Coordinates of C-alpha atoms in Angstrom, one line a residue:
Chain A
M1 CA 19.0 3.7 -7.1
Y2 CA 21.5 1.0 -7.6
T3 CA 22.5 -2.5 -8.4
Q4 CA 25.3 -4.0 -6.4
A5 CA 28.3 -5.8 -7.7
L6 CA 26.7 -9.2 -7.7
S7 CA 26.6 -9.8 -11.4
T8 CA 28.6 -12.8 -12.4
T9 CA 29.8 -13.1 -15.9
E10 CA 28.6 -15.9 -18.1
T11 CA 31.0 -18.6 -19.2
D12 CA 33.1 -17.4 -22.0
D13 CA 31.6 -19.0 -25.1
R14 CA 33.6 -17.2 -27.7
G15 CA 34.8 -20.5 -28.8
L16 CA 31.5 -21.0 -30.4
E17 CA 31.5 -17.6 -32.1
D18 CA 33.4 -16.3 -35.0
A19 CA 36.9 -15.7 -33.7
A20 CA 37.5 -12.9 -36.1
K21 CA 34.4 -11.1 -35.0
A22 CA 35.3 -11.5 -31.4
A23 CA 38.7 -10.1 -31.9
Q24 CA 37.2 -7.1 -33.8
F25 CA 34.7 -6.6 -31.0
Q26 CA 37.5 -6.6 -28.3
A27 CA 39.5 -4.2 -30.5
R28 CA 36.6 -1.8 -30.5
I29 CA 36.3 -2.1 -26.7
D30 CA 40.0 -1.5 -26.3
A31 CA 39.7 1.6 -28.4
E32 CA 37.0 2.9 -26.0
E33 CA 34.3 2.7 -28.7
R34 CA 30.7 2.3 -27.6
I35 CA 28.9 -0.9 -28.5
E36 CA 25.4 -0.2 -29.8
P37 CA 22.3 -2.5 -29.9
N38 CA 22.6 -3.4 -33.5
D39 CA 26.3 -4.1 -33.4
W40 CA 27.6 -7.7 -33.2
M41 CA 28.5 -8.8 -29.7
P42 CA 29.4 -12.0 -28.0
A43 CA 26.5 -13.9 -26.6
A44 CA 28.1 -13.8 -23.1
Y45 CA 28.5 -10.0 -23.3
R46 CA 24.8 -9.7 -24.2
K47 CA 23.8 -12.0 -21.4
T48 CA 26.0 -10.4 -18.8
L49 CA 24.7 -7.0 -19.6
T50 CA 21.1 -8.1 -19.7
R51 CA 21.5 -9.5 -16.3
Q52 CA 23.3 -6.5 -14.9
I53 CA 21.1 -3.8 -16.4
S54 CA 17.9 -5.7 -15.4
Q55 CA 19.2 -6.2 -11.8
H56 CA 19.8 -2.5 -11.7
A57 CA 16.3 -1.8 -13.0
H58 CA 14.8 -4.2 -10.4
S59 CA 16.8 -2.5 -7.7
E60 CA 15.3 0.9 -8.7
I61 CA 11.8 -0.5 -8.5
V62 CA 12.1 -2.5 -5.3
G63 CA 14.0 0.5 -3.9
M64 CA 10.8 2.5 -4.2
L65 CA 9.4 0.5 -1.3
P66 CA 11.6 1.3 1.7
E67 CA 11.5 5.0 0.9
G68 CA 7.9 4.9 -0.2
N69 CA 7.2 3.6 3.3
W70 CA 7.6 7.2 4.5
I71 CA 5.9 9.3 1.9
T72 CA 2.6 9.3 3.8
R73 CA 4.4 10.1 7.1
A74 CA 7.0 12.7 6.0
P75 CA 7.3 15.3 8.8
S76 CA 6.7 18.4 6.7
L77 CA 5.0 19.3 3.4
R78 CA 8.4 20.2 1.9
R79 CA 9.9 16.9 2.9
K80 CA 6.8 15.0 1.6
A81 CA 7.0 16.6 -1.8
A82 CA 10.8 16.0 -2.0
L83 CA 10.5 12.4 -1.0
L84 CA 7.6 11.7 -3.4
A85 CA 9.6 13.3 -6.2
K86 CA 12.6 11.3 -5.3
V87 CA 10.8 7.9 -5.3
Q88 CA 9.2 8.9 -8.6
D89 CA 12.7 9.5 -9.9
E90 CA 13.7 6.0 -8.9
C91 CA 10.7 4.7 -10.9
G92 CA 11.9 6.7 -13.9
H93 CA 15.3 5.2 -13.5
G94 CA 13.7 1.7 -13.5
L95 CA 11.8 2.5 -16.7
Y96 CA 14.8 3.9 -18.3
L97 CA 17.0 0.9 -17.4
Y98 CA 14.3 -1.6 -18.5
A99 CA 14.3 0.2 -21.8
A100 CA 18.1 -0.1 -22.0
A101 CA 17.9 -3.8 -21.1
E102 CA 15.3 -4.3 -23.8
T103 CA 17.7 -3.1 -26.5
L104 CA 19.6 -6.4 -25.8
G105 CA 16.5 -8.4 -26.8
T106 CA 14.6 -9.4 -23.7
S107 CA 11.3 -7.7 -23.0
R108 CA 10.4 -5.8 -19.8
E109 CA 7.7 -8.4 -19.0
E110 CA 10.1 -11.3 -19.1
L111 CA 12.6 -9.4 -16.9
V112 CA 10.0 -8.4 -14.4
D113 CA 8.6 -11.9 -14.3
A114 CA 12.0 -13.3 -13.5
M115 CA 12.3 -10.8 -10.6
L116 CA 8.9 -11.7 -9.3
A117 CA 9.6 -15.3 -9.5
G118 CA 12.7 -14.7 -7.3
K119 CA 15.0 -15.7 -10.2
A120 CA 16.6 -12.3 -10.8
K121 CA 18.3 -10.4 -8.0
Y122 CA 18.1 -6.8 -6.9
S123 CA 20.3 -4.9 -4.5
S124 CA 20.3 -6.5 -1.1
I125 CA 20.2 -3.1 0.6
F126 CA 16.5 -2.8 0.0
N127 CA 15.9 -5.8 2.1
Y128 CA 16.4 -3.7 5.2
P129 CA 13.5 -1.9 6.8
T130 CA 13.1 1.9 7.1
L131 CA 12.1 2.3 10.8
T132 CA 12.4 6.0 11.4
W133 CA 12.4 9.2 9.5
A134 CA 16.2 9.4 9.9
D135 CA 16.4 6.3 7.7
I136 CA 15.2 8.4 4.8
G137 CA 18.1 10.8 5.3
I138 CA 20.7 8.0 5.8
I139 CA 19.5 6.2 2.6
G140 CA 19.9 9.4 0.6
W141 CA 23.3 10.2 2.0
L142 CA 24.8 6.7 2.1
V143 CA 22.8 4.3 -0.1
D144 CA 22.6 6.9 -2.9
G145 CA 26.2 7.9 -2.1
A146 CA 27.4 4.3 -2.6
A147 CA 25.3 4.0 -5.7
I148 CA 26.9 7.0 -7.2
M149 CA 30.3 5.7 -6.4
N150 CA 29.4 2.5 -8.3
Q151 CA 27.6 4.2 -11.2
I152 CA 30.0 7.0 -12.1
P153 CA 32.4 4.5 -13.7
L154 CA 29.3 2.9 -15.5
C155 CA 28.9 6.2 -17.4
R156 CA 31.9 5.0 -19.4
C157 CA 30.6 1.4 -19.7
S158 CA 31.3 0.0 -23.1
Y159 CA 27.5 -0.6 -23.9
G160 CA 26.2 2.7 -25.2
P161 CA 22.5 2.6 -24.0
Y162 CA 23.6 1.6 -20.4
A163 CA 26.3 4.3 -20.3
R164 CA 23.9 7.0 -21.5
A165 CA 21.3 5.9 -19.0
M166 CA 23.9 6.1 -16.3
I167 CA 24.8 9.7 -17.1
R168 CA 21.2 10.8 -16.5
V169 CA 20.7 8.6 -13.5
C170 CA 23.9 9.8 -11.8
K171 CA 22.8 13.5 -12.1
E172 CA 19.5 12.7 -10.3
E173 CA 21.3 10.5 -7.8
S174 CA 23.7 13.2 -6.7
F175 CA 20.7 15.5 -6.2
H176 CA 19.1 12.8 -4.0
Q177 CA 22.3 12.4 -2.1
R178 CA 22.5 16.1 -1.3
Q179 CA 18.9 16.0 -0.2
G180 CA 19.5 13.0 2.1
Y181 CA 22.6 14.6 3.6
E182 CA 20.5 17.7 4.2
I183 CA 17.9 15.7 6.1
V184 CA 20.6 14.2 8.3
L185 CA 22.2 17.6 8.8
T186 CA 18.9 19.0 10.0
L187 CA 18.5 16.1 12.4
C188 CA 22.1 16.6 13.7
R189 CA 21.5 20.3 14.2
G190 CA 18.1 19.5 15.9
S191 CA 17.1 18.2 19.3
D192 CA 18.9 15.5 21.3
E193 CA 16.1 13.2 20.3
Q194 CA 16.7 13.9 16.6
Q195 CA 20.5 13.5 16.9
A196 CA 19.9 10.2 18.5
M197 CA 17.6 9.2 15.7
A198 CA 20.2 10.0 13.1
Q199 CA 23.0 8.1 15.0
E200 CA 20.7 5.1 15.5
A201 CA 19.9 5.0 11.8
L202 CA 23.6 5.3 10.8
N203 CA 24.4 2.3 13.1
R204 CA 21.8 0.1 11.3
W205 CA 22.7 1.2 7.8
W206 CA 26.5 1.5 7.8
W207 CA 27.4 -2.2 7.4
P208 CA 24.7 -3.1 4.9
V209 CA 25.8 0.0 2.8
L210 CA 29.4 -1.3 2.7
M211 CA 28.1 -4.6 1.5
M212 CA 26.5 -2.9 -1.5
F213 CA 29.9 -2.9 -3.2
G214 CA 29.8 -6.6 -3.3
P215 CA 32.0 -9.4 -2.1
P216 CA 35.7 -8.7 -1.4
D217 CA 38.0 -8.9 -4.4
A218 CA 39.8 -11.9 -3.0
T219 CA 36.6 -14.0 -3.3
S220 CA 34.9 -12.2 -6.2
Q221 CA 34.8 -14.4 -9.2
H222 CA 34.6 -13.7 -12.9
S223 CA 35.2 -10.0 -12.7
D224 CA 38.1 -10.2 -15.2
T225 CA 35.8 -10.7 -18.2
S226 CA 33.6 -7.7 -17.1
T227 CA 36.8 -5.7 -16.7
K228 CA 38.1 -6.7 -20.1
W229 CA 34.8 -5.8 -21.7
K230 CA 34.9 -2.4 -19.8
I231 CA 31.6 -3.0 -18.1
K232 CA 33.4 -2.8 -14.8
R233 CA 36.3 -0.4 -14.3
F234 CA 37.1 -0.6 -10.6
S235 CA 37.1 -3.5 -8.2
N236 CA 34.6 -3.9 -5.4
D237 CA 37.2 -3.2 -2.7
E238 CA 38.6 -0.1 -4.5
L239 CA 35.1 1.4 -4.7
R240 CA 34.3 0.5 -1.2
Q241 CA 37.4 2.2 0.1
K242 CA 36.8 5.2 -2.0
F243 CA 33.3 5.5 -0.5
V244 CA 34.5 5.1 3.1
D245 CA 37.2 7.7 2.6
A246 CA 34.7 10.2 1.3
T247 CA 32.1 9.4 4.0
V248 CA 34.2 9.6 7.2
P249 CA 34.9 13.3 7.0
Q250 CA 31.2 13.9 6.3
A251 CA 30.2 11.9 9.4
Q252 CA 32.7 13.9 11.4
Y253 CA 31.2 17.2 10.2
L254 CA 27.7 15.9 11.1
G255 CA 29.0 14.9 14.6
L256 CA 28.0 11.3 14.0
T257 CA 30.0 8.3 14.9
I258 CA 30.6 5.5 12.4
P259 CA 29.9 2.2 14.1
D260 CA 33.4 0.9 13.6
P261 CA 35.3 1.9 16.7
G262 CA 39.0 2.7 16.4
M263 CA 39.1 3.7 12.7
I264 CA 42.3 5.6 12.1
Q265 CA 43.4 7.3 8.9
D266 CA 46.5 5.6 7.4
A267 CA 49.5 7.3 5.9
D268 CA 47.9 7.2 2.4
G269 CA 44.9 9.1 3.7
H270 CA 42.6 6.0 3.6
W271 CA 40.3 5.0 6.4
P272 CA 40.7 1.2 6.9
Y273 CA 37.5 -0.5 8.1
S274 CA 36.9 -3.6 10.1
E275 CA 36.0 -7.0 8.7
I276 CA 32.5 -7.0 7.1
D277 CA 30.1 -9.7 8.2
W278 CA 29.8 -11.6 4.9
T279 CA 27.6 -14.2 6.5
E280 CA 24.9 -11.6 6.9
F281 CA 25.4 -10.5 3.2
K282 CA 25.0 -14.1 2.0
Q283 CA 21.9 -14.6 4.1
V284 CA 20.3 -11.5 2.7
L285 CA 21.2 -12.6 -0.9
A286 CA 19.7 -16.0 -0.1
G287 CA 16.4 -14.4 0.7
N288 CA 16.7 -14.3 4.5
G289 CA 17.1 -10.5 5.0
P290 CA 14.6 -8.7 7.2
C291 CA 12.4 -7.6 4.4
N292 CA 13.1 -10.0 1.4
R293 CA 9.7 -11.6 1.6
D294 CA 7.8 -8.4 2.2
R295 CA 9.5 -6.7 -0.8
L296 CA 8.7 -9.5 -3.2
A297 CA 5.2 -9.8 -1.8
A298 CA 4.6 -6.1 -2.3
R299 CA 5.8 -6.1 -5.9
G300 CA 3.9 -9.3 -6.6
K301 CA 0.7 -7.8 -5.1
A302 CA 1.0 -4.7 -7.2
H303 CA 1.6 -6.9 -10.3
D304 CA -1.3 -9.3 -9.6
E305 CA -3.8 -6.6 -8.5
G306 CA -2.9 -4.6 -11.6
A307 CA -3.3 -7.4 -14.0
W308 CA -6.9 -6.5 -14.9
V309 CA -5.9 -2.9 -15.5
R310 CA -3.2 -4.0 -18.0
E311 CA -5.6 -6.4 -19.6
A312 CA -8.2 -3.6 -20.0
A313 CA -5.6 -1.3 -21.5
A314 CA -4.6 -4.0 -24.0
A315 CA -8.2 -4.9 -24.8
Y316 CA -9.1 -1.3 -25.4
A317 CA -6.0 -0.7 -27.6
A318 CA -6.9 -3.7 -29.7
K319 CA -10.5 -2.6 -30.1
R320 CA -9.4 0.8 -31.1
A321 CA -7.0 -0.5 -33.7
R322 CA -9.8 -2.7 -35.1
R323 CA -12.1 0.2 -35.4
Q324 CA -9.5 2.3 -37.1
T325 CA -8.8 -0.4 -39.6
A326 CA -12.5 -0.8 -40.2
Q327 CA -12.9 2.9 -40.7
A328 CA -10.0 3.1 -43.1
A329 CA -11.6 0.2 -45.1
E330 CA -14.9 2.1 -45.5
Chain B
M1 CA 3.1 13.9 24.4
P2 CA 0.8 14.9 21.5
V3 CA 0.8 18.6 20.7
A4 CA -2.5 20.4 20.9
N5 CA -4.4 21.4 17.8
I6 CA -3.9 24.9 16.5
Q7 CA -6.8 27.2 16.4
V8 CA -7.6 28.9 13.1
S9 CA -9.5 32.2 12.8
E10 CA -11.7 31.1 9.9
T11 CA -12.6 34.4 8.2
P12 CA -14.4 33.8 4.9
L13 CA -11.1 34.3 2.9
V14 CA -9.0 32.1 5.3
L15 CA -11.7 29.4 5.2
Y16 CA -12.0 29.6 1.4
A17 CA -8.2 29.0 0.9
L18 CA -8.1 26.4 3.6
R19 CA -10.9 24.3 2.0
R20 CA -9.1 24.2 -1.4
A21 CA -5.8 23.5 0.3
D22 CA -7.3 20.6 2.2
D23 CA -8.8 19.2 -1.0
A24 CA -5.5 19.3 -2.7
L25 CA -3.5 17.9 0.2
I26 CA -5.9 15.0 1.0
L27 CA -6.3 14.0 -2.7
G28 CA -2.5 14.3 -3.2
H29 CA -1.9 12.2 -0.1
R30 CA -4.3 9.5 -1.4
L31 CA -2.6 9.4 -4.7
S32 CA 0.8 9.2 -3.1
E33 CA -0.3 6.0 -1.4
W34 CA 0.0 4.4 -4.9
C35 CA 3.6 5.2 -5.3
G36 CA 5.4 1.8 -5.7
H37 CA 2.2 -0.1 -5.9
A38 CA 0.5 0.9 -9.2
P39 CA -0.6 -1.6 -11.9
M40 CA 2.3 -0.5 -14.1
L41 CA 5.4 1.7 -13.7
E42 CA 3.9 4.3 -16.0
E43 CA 1.1 4.8 -13.6
D44 CA 3.4 4.9 -10.6
M45 CA 5.0 7.9 -12.4
A46 CA 1.7 9.5 -13.5
L47 CA -0.1 9.2 -10.1
S48 CA 3.0 10.5 -8.3
N49 CA 3.1 13.4 -10.7
I50 CA -0.5 14.4 -10.1
A51 CA 0.1 14.0 -6.4
L52 CA 3.0 16.3 -6.6
D53 CA 1.0 18.9 -8.5
L54 CA -1.7 18.7 -5.8
L55 CA 0.8 18.9 -3.0
G56 CA 2.2 22.0 -4.6
Q57 CA -1.2 23.6 -4.9
A58 CA -1.9 22.7 -1.2
R59 CA 1.3 24.4 -0.1
E60 CA 0.6 27.6 -1.9
L61 CA -3.0 27.7 -0.6
Y62 CA -2.0 26.9 3.0
T63 CA 0.7 29.6 2.8
Y64 CA -1.9 32.1 1.6
A65 CA -4.5 31.0 4.2
A66 CA -1.8 31.6 6.9
K67 CA -1.0 35.0 5.5
A68 CA -4.6 36.0 5.2
E69 CA -5.1 34.9 8.8
G70 CA -2.2 37.0 9.9
K71 CA -1.3 34.9 13.0
D72 CA 1.6 32.6 13.6
N73 CA 0.3 29.6 11.5
D74 CA 2.1 28.3 8.4
E75 CA 1.7 25.6 5.9
D76 CA 2.9 22.8 8.2
K77 CA 0.9 23.9 11.2
L78 CA -2.2 24.0 9.1
A79 CA -1.5 20.6 7.6
Y80 CA -0.2 18.8 10.6
L81 CA -1.9 20.3 13.6
R82 CA -5.6 20.3 12.9
D83 CA -7.7 17.4 13.8
V84 CA -10.4 15.7 11.7
R85 CA -13.1 18.2 12.7
Q86 CA -11.0 21.1 11.6
Y87 CA -10.3 19.7 8.1
R88 CA -12.4 21.3 5.4
N89 CA -11.9 19.1 2.4
L90 CA -14.6 17.5 0.2
L91 CA -15.7 14.1 1.2
L92 CA -14.9 12.9 -2.3
V93 CA -11.1 13.4 -2.0
E94 CA -10.8 11.5 1.3
Q95 CA -12.5 8.4 0.0
P96 CA -10.0 5.5 0.1
N97 CA -8.2 4.6 -3.1
G98 CA -10.0 1.3 -3.4
G99 CA -8.8 -0.3 -6.6
F100 CA -7.4 1.5 -9.6
A101 CA -10.9 2.1 -11.0
Q102 CA -12.1 3.8 -7.8
T103 CA -9.0 6.0 -7.7
L104 CA -9.4 7.0 -11.3
V105 CA -13.1 7.7 -11.1
R106 CA -12.5 9.9 -8.0
Q107 CA -9.8 11.7 -9.9
F108 CA -12.0 12.1 -12.9
F109 CA -14.9 13.6 -10.9
Y110 CA -12.6 16.0 -9.1
S111 CA -10.4 17.0 -12.1
A112 CA -13.3 17.6 -14.4
F113 CA -14.4 20.1 -11.7
A114 CA -11.0 21.5 -10.9
D115 CA -10.2 22.1 -14.5
L116 CA -13.3 24.4 -14.9
Y117 CA -12.9 25.9 -11.4
W118 CA -9.3 27.0 -11.7
R119 CA -9.8 28.3 -15.2
A120 CA -12.7 30.5 -13.9
M121 CA -10.7 31.5 -10.8
M122 CA -8.0 33.0 -13.0
A123 CA -10.3 36.0 -13.2
S124 CA -10.4 36.4 -9.4
R125 CA -9.8 39.9 -8.1
D126 CA -7.6 38.4 -5.5
T127 CA -4.3 38.4 -7.3
T128 CA -2.8 35.5 -5.2
L129 CA -5.7 33.2 -5.8
A130 CA -5.7 34.2 -9.5
A131 CA -2.0 33.3 -9.7
I132 CA -2.5 30.0 -8.0
A133 CA -5.4 29.4 -10.4
A134 CA -3.3 30.1 -13.4
K135 CA -0.8 27.4 -12.4
S136 CA -3.4 24.9 -11.1
E137 CA -5.5 25.2 -14.3
K138 CA -2.6 23.9 -16.5
E139 CA -2.1 21.1 -14.1
S140 CA -5.7 20.2 -13.8
A141 CA -6.1 20.1 -17.6
Y142 CA -3.5 17.3 -17.7
H143 CA -5.0 15.5 -14.7
L144 CA -8.4 15.5 -16.4
R145 CA -6.9 14.2 -19.7
H146 CA -5.1 11.4 -17.9
A147 CA -8.2 10.4 -15.9
S148 CA -10.5 10.7 -18.9
E149 CA -8.3 8.4 -21.0
W150 CA -8.4 5.8 -18.2
I151 CA -12.1 6.0 -17.8
I152 CA -12.5 5.3 -21.5
R153 CA -9.9 2.5 -21.4
L154 CA -11.5 0.8 -18.4
G155 CA -15.1 1.3 -19.6
D156 CA -14.4 0.1 -23.1
G157 CA -11.8 -2.5 -22.1
T158 CA -12.8 -5.9 -20.7
D159 CA -16.0 -6.9 -19.0
E160 CA -14.2 -6.9 -15.7
S161 CA -12.8 -3.4 -16.1
R162 CA -16.1 -2.1 -17.2
A163 CA -17.9 -3.6 -14.2
R164 CA -15.2 -2.1 -11.8
A165 CA -15.4 1.3 -13.4
Q166 CA -19.2 1.4 -13.3
A167 CA -19.2 0.2 -9.6
A168 CA -16.8 3.0 -8.8
I169 CA -18.9 5.6 -10.5
D170 CA -22.0 4.4 -8.6
H171 CA -20.1 4.4 -5.4
L172 CA -18.6 7.8 -5.6
W173 CA -21.4 9.7 -7.3
A174 CA -23.0 10.9 -4.0
F175 CA -19.9 12.7 -3.1
T176 CA -19.9 15.0 -6.1
G177 CA -22.7 17.4 -5.0
E178 CA -20.5 19.0 -2.4
M179 CA -18.3 20.5 -5.1
F180 CA -21.0 22.9 -6.2
A181 CA -22.3 24.0 -2.8
V182 CA -21.6 27.4 -1.2
D183 CA -22.3 28.9 2.2
E184 CA -22.8 32.5 3.3
G185 CA -19.2 33.3 3.6
E186 CA -18.5 32.1 0.1
C187 CA -21.4 34.0 -1.2
A188 CA -19.9 37.2 0.0
L189 CA -16.6 36.3 -1.7
I190 CA -18.5 35.5 -4.9
H191 CA -20.2 38.9 -4.8
A192 CA -16.8 40.6 -4.3
D193 CA -15.4 38.7 -7.3
I194 CA -12.8 37.0 -5.2
A195 CA -14.4 33.6 -5.6
I196 CA -16.5 32.2 -8.4
D197 CA -19.9 30.5 -8.1
P198 CA -19.2 26.8 -8.4
G199 CA -22.9 26.2 -9.2
S200 CA -22.4 28.0 -12.5
L201 CA -19.9 25.2 -13.5
R202 CA -22.2 22.3 -12.9
G203 CA -23.7 22.2 -16.4
R204 CA -20.3 22.1 -18.1
W205 CA -19.0 19.6 -15.6
L206 CA -21.9 17.3 -16.5
T207 CA -21.2 17.8 -20.2
T208 CA -17.6 16.8 -19.7
L209 CA -18.6 13.8 -17.7
S210 CA -21.3 12.6 -20.0
G211 CA -19.0 12.8 -23.0
V212 CA -16.3 10.7 -21.5
V213 CA -18.7 8.3 -19.7
S214 CA -20.7 7.6 -22.9
E215 CA -17.5 7.0 -24.9
A216 CA -16.5 4.6 -22.2
T217 CA -19.9 2.8 -22.6
L218 CA -20.6 3.6 -18.9
E219 CA -23.5 5.4 -17.3
L220 CA -23.9 8.2 -14.8
P221 CA -26.3 7.3 -11.9
Q222 CA -29.8 8.9 -11.9
T223 CA -29.8 9.5 -8.2
D224 CA -29.9 13.0 -6.8
W225 CA -29.1 12.4 -3.2
M226 CA -25.7 13.9 -2.3
Q227 CA -23.6 13.6 0.9
Q228 CA -22.5 16.8 2.5
G229 CA -20.4 17.7 5.4
G230 CA -16.7 17.9 4.5
R231 CA -16.7 21.7 4.2
T232 CA -17.8 22.0 7.8
G233 CA -15.7 19.2 9.2
R234 CA -18.2 16.4 9.3
H235 CA -16.2 13.8 7.5
S236 CA -16.3 10.1 6.7
E237 CA -14.5 7.8 9.1
H238 CA -11.7 7.5 6.5
L239 CA -10.2 10.9 7.1
G240 CA -9.2 10.3 10.7
H241 CA -7.0 7.3 9.7
L242 CA -5.4 9.3 6.9
L243 CA -4.6 12.1 9.3
S244 CA -3.2 9.9 12.0
E245 CA -0.7 8.7 9.4
L246 CA 0.0 12.1 7.8
Q247 CA 0.5 13.8 11.2
S248 CA 2.2 11.0 13.1
M249 CA 5.7 12.6 13.2
Q250 CA 4.4 16.0 14.2
R251 CA 2.2 14.5 16.9
T252 CA 5.0 12.2 18.2
F253 CA 7.8 14.8 18.2
P254 CA 6.0 18.1 18.9
G255 CA 7.6 21.4 17.9
Q256 CA 10.7 20.1 16.1
T257 CA 12.2 21.2 12.8
W258 CA 12.6 18.6 10.2

């Protein structure tokens, strides 16, 4: 799914690095060249990317939980198969992104441990509960829609492995978004009860989705380095506005009301939105969202209860290697 | 207002397809419960993959059962609007996931059978069943390989994993006999070369099991007592809970399109 714009850049430590190398590195970035794992890179660039890519990976994995909540209750066999396949895709994205993060020198185990210990963040959107089937449609339509808005520019990110991962992820995400939209469309064309279910879900998800783009530009710190390194190409507010502008006509087509009364399109074609409740955002980031504890507990439980399985696999692999060595020696 | 259960005219052919469809749906559903909670991400992927294969098999078999019945039922009505006594799956597949060992042993017992079964069913004179078999056989071969590798890893891994795997084998063994049983209706289909005699697969199934289990340093139980009942709707208590979750939307919002 997606990581939100909450990465902050590490303090610029190029003073400690070879200035010539740093200049050369920046020249490559400016020339739109891709940086590859074995290339020289500033320590801060490595650290920023490790954090951003791993946050993104954690988001994919934690993001399996709210949607996974409906796999066993999907209302038709077709929906059940599509949802299961979708959640499986998220897992694949997570694996893919952990692999991309590992190219920067930190192992998946270390990254996962940091997440489980509450030291690494994941997208705050997954700390909201999926209460009805309509939530599955709204997540596909809006959460995946917002993710795509954020991730398309990342396909041109300066770090090669991340950019390439994003190309594949974006393809699957746009499929998910269409699927989500189609779920919502079916509800909106259905009974009064189903339409009400869709509207109620939109009411709950709208503001948290807008928060996915991160704090407003006026208060967002450190994004200049990310911009200079071409990790980030658009500001939080630019992307947020683009998303709102794309979504309003879709909601109109569906016959749904965006829970922001009095939105009027301006002369430039934009749909200005009301002030976002950033207190809620900060609370969720601080661990006080409706599901933060449940999400971490569920991941922790899977990790802990699976420990003996991972140990068994490692023990077996070691035994087999020993046997093969012994055989070769005979 | 809960919607009433549908009635199914269980001719031998309808019942035959329904039983296999129920096996695939219930086992697929069980595996899907792991999604997001598996011991490693690779297994979240693999178990979901197997669940998706089984769900696909279930959909084809339900659709065929509905067609063979020739009334107004369809895959969703068959899956969502029959109660526990109308379900026809094996007791084995409805058993709870338990831990990873129990899930994999259940899968191993079933897939070792399904692999042989679908391969044999490719020769069915019923062209739809033969086509479903051709697809399912390829999938089952992979499911069996995946499960076998895990049985070996768990059995020959640590003391703990070995104990867990052996306990799962001992626990689930009594549910395996049902796979090889046939009733009168099925006998008629076997004589007509529409179905195959599952009893004829038992020897090879045991050979597959013995090979893997002995490589895993585990043992198959010596007991012969087998639980029966799933095929006639006499289930364990577990199935009702599974169905109440699976069917909750259709029961809460009757007659709507999703």
